[in-house]
Amino acid sequence: TVDNPTFLSMTPDGTLIYANSEVFAWREGTVTAYRFDRATNSLAYINKQPSLGSITAHNTITRDGSKLLVANYGMGSGGPDKAVAVFG
């Protein structure tokens, strides 16, 4: 499950979905990945990763689907270097 999902993105090919968890009490947010099966309209959990900052607000996927960029809005996340996390 995803705690307080606040933003979803799907890869251009429609096979992966990423969900942010934005929980104010947490020191660090998370991003959860799911595989989407169009034939059955079902989701399969892949993994969950820390977002490297707090209050994980938005995410986007590069046009080629190779990278996920995550915006952390929390104060005290460690400075600008933790405002955006890149996965991929």
PDB file of C-alpha atoms in Angstrom:
ATOM      1  CA  THR A   1       0.000   0.000   0.000  1.00  0.00           C
ATOM      2  CA  VAL A   2       0.953   3.649  -0.406  1.00  0.00           C
ATOM      3  CA  ASP A   3       0.605   5.947   2.608  1.00  0.00           C
ATOM      4  CA  ASN A   4      -1.159   9.194   1.661  1.00  0.00           C
ATOM      5  CA  PRO A   5      -0.546   8.986  -2.112  1.00  0.00           C
ATOM      6  CA  THR A   6      -0.358  12.515  -3.489  1.00  0.00           C
ATOM      7  CA  PHE A   7       0.943  12.199  -7.021  1.00  0.00           C
ATOM      8  CA  LEU A   8       1.014   9.490  -9.703  1.00  0.00           C
ATOM      9  CA  SER A   9       2.998   9.187 -12.926  1.00  0.00           C
ATOM     10  CA  MET A  10       2.941   6.543 -15.638  1.00  0.00           C
ATOM     11  CA  THR A  11       5.793   5.712 -17.995  1.00  0.00           C
ATOM     12  CA  PRO A  12       5.226   6.606 -21.661  1.00  0.00           C
ATOM     13  CA  ASP A  13       4.744   2.939 -22.570  1.00  0.00           C
ATOM     14  CA  GLY A  14       2.098   2.569 -19.837  1.00  0.00           C
ATOM     15  CA  THR A  15       3.785  -0.308 -18.020  1.00  0.00           C
ATOM     16  CA  LEU A  16       4.972   1.360 -14.793  1.00  0.00           C
ATOM     17  CA  ILE A  17       3.214   3.628 -12.294  1.00  0.00           C
ATOM     18  CA  TYR A  18       4.990   5.614  -9.573  1.00  0.00           C
ATOM     19  CA  ALA A  19       3.166   6.922  -6.486  1.00  0.00           C
ATOM     20  CA  ASN A  20       4.521   9.491  -4.012  1.00  0.00           C
ATOM     21  CA  SER A  21       3.844   9.296  -0.281  1.00  0.00           C
ATOM     22  CA  GLU A  22       3.554  12.742   1.288  1.00  0.00           C
ATOM     23  CA  VAL A  23       3.352  12.335   5.064  1.00  0.00           C
ATOM     24  CA  PHE A  24       4.166  15.455   7.089  1.00  0.00           C
ATOM     25  CA  ALA A  25       5.273  13.500  10.166  1.00  0.00           C
ATOM     26  CA  TRP A  26       7.896  11.530   8.204  1.00  0.00           C
ATOM     27  CA  ARG A  27      11.486  12.768   7.929  1.00  0.00           C
ATOM     28  CA  GLU A  28      11.693  11.359   4.410  1.00  0.00           C
ATOM     29  CA  GLY A  29       9.077  10.633   1.761  1.00  0.00           C
ATOM     30  CA  THR A  30       8.837   7.555  -0.412  1.00  0.00           C
ATOM     31  CA  VAL A  31       8.066   6.611  -3.991  1.00  0.00           C
ATOM     32  CA  THR A  32       6.373   3.287  -4.685  1.00  0.00           C
ATOM     33  CA  ALA A  33       6.641   1.552  -8.070  1.00  0.00           C
ATOM     34  CA  TYR A  34       4.004  -0.729  -9.591  1.00  0.00           C
ATOM     35  CA  ARG A  35       3.846  -2.685 -12.845  1.00  0.00           C
ATOM     36  CA  PHE A  36       0.555  -2.113 -14.694  1.00  0.00           C
ATOM     37  CA  ASP A  37      -0.957  -4.991 -16.674  1.00  0.00           C
ATOM     38  CA  ARG A  38      -3.286  -3.568 -19.320  1.00  0.00           C
ATOM     39  CA  ALA A  39      -4.791  -6.963 -20.114  1.00  0.00           C
ATOM     40  CA  THR A  40      -6.102  -7.428 -16.568  1.00  0.00           C
ATOM     41  CA  ASN A  41      -6.114  -3.778 -15.405  1.00  0.00           C
ATOM     42  CA  SER A  42      -4.126  -4.864 -12.361  1.00  0.00           C
ATOM     43  CA  LEU A  43      -1.150  -3.482 -10.449  1.00  0.00           C
ATOM     44  CA  ALA A  44       1.780  -5.514  -9.155  1.00  0.00           C
ATOM     45  CA  TYR A  45       4.017  -4.034  -6.458  1.00  0.00           C
ATOM     46  CA  ILE A  46       7.685  -3.680  -7.502  1.00  0.00           C
ATOM     47  CA  ASN A  47       9.376  -1.763  -4.681  1.00  0.00           C
ATOM     48  CA  LYS A  48       9.438   1.334  -2.481  1.00  0.00           C
ATOM     49  CA  GLN A  49      12.360   3.779  -2.323  1.00  0.00           C
ATOM     50  CA  PRO A  50      13.091   6.791  -0.093  1.00  0.00           C
ATOM     51  CA  SER A  51      12.722  10.119  -1.913  1.00  0.00           C
ATOM     52  CA  LEU A  52      15.865  11.575  -0.298  1.00  0.00           C
ATOM     53  CA  GLY A  53      13.864  14.479   1.171  1.00  0.00           C
ATOM     54  CA  SER A  54      10.688  15.289   3.080  1.00  0.00           C
ATOM     55  CA  ILE A  55       7.162  16.081   1.865  1.00  0.00           C
ATOM     56  CA  THR A  56       7.458  14.318  -1.475  1.00  0.00           C
ATOM     57  CA  ALA A  57       5.034  16.390  -3.520  1.00  0.00           C
ATOM     58  CA  HIS A  58       5.412  15.722  -7.266  1.00  0.00           C
ATOM     59  CA  ASN A  59       7.111  13.410  -9.722  1.00  0.00           C
ATOM     60  CA  THR A  60       7.614  13.176 -13.459  1.00  0.00           C
ATOM     61  CA  ILE A  61       9.149  10.688 -15.843  1.00  0.00           C
ATOM     62  CA  THR A  62      11.558  11.544 -18.645  1.00  0.00           C
ATOM     63  CA  ARG A  63      10.181  11.224 -22.178  1.00  0.00           C
ATOM     64  CA  ASP A  64      12.172   8.072 -22.811  1.00  0.00           C
ATOM     65  CA  GLY A  65      10.888   6.554 -19.547  1.00  0.00           C
ATOM     66  CA  SER A  66      14.379   5.916 -18.197  1.00  0.00           C
ATOM     67  CA  LYS A  67      14.342   8.279 -15.198  1.00  0.00           C
ATOM     68  CA  LEU A  68      11.930   9.393 -12.506  1.00  0.00           C
ATOM     69  CA  LEU A  69      12.387  12.877 -11.028  1.00  0.00           C
ATOM     70  CA  VAL A  70      10.849  13.604  -7.621  1.00  0.00           C
ATOM     71  CA  ALA A  71      10.267  17.027  -6.031  1.00  0.00           C
ATOM     72  CA  ASN A  72      10.559  17.274  -2.243  1.00  0.00           C
ATOM     73  CA  TYR A  73       8.917  20.363  -0.735  1.00  0.00           C
ATOM     74  CA  GLY A  74       9.812  19.844   2.924  1.00  0.00           C
ATOM     75  CA  MET A  75      11.742  22.382   4.923  1.00  0.00           C
ATOM     76  CA  GLY A  76      14.935  21.117   6.472  1.00  0.00           C
ATOM     77  CA  SER A  77      15.416  18.417   3.849  1.00  0.00           C
ATOM     78  CA  GLY A  78      19.092  19.223   3.657  1.00  0.00           C
ATOM     79  CA  GLY A  79      19.160  22.103   1.195  1.00  0.00           C
ATOM     80  CA  PRO A  80      18.730  22.367  -2.564  1.00  0.00           C
ATOM     81  CA  ASP A  81      20.615  19.141  -3.184  1.00  0.00           C
ATOM     82  CA  LYS A  82      17.656  17.224  -1.697  1.00  0.00           C
ATOM     83  CA  ALA A  83      14.885  19.262  -3.331  1.00  0.00           C
ATOM     84  CA  VAL A  84      14.885  16.953  -6.377  1.00  0.00           C
ATOM     85  CA  ALA A  85      15.788  13.274  -6.450  1.00  0.00           C
ATOM     86  CA  VAL A  86      16.540  11.409  -9.693  1.00  0.00           C
ATOM     87  CA  PHE A  87      16.026   7.659 -10.019  1.00  0.00           C
ATOM     88  CA  GLY A  88      17.095   5.614 -13.001  1.00  0.00           C
TER      89      GLY A  88
END
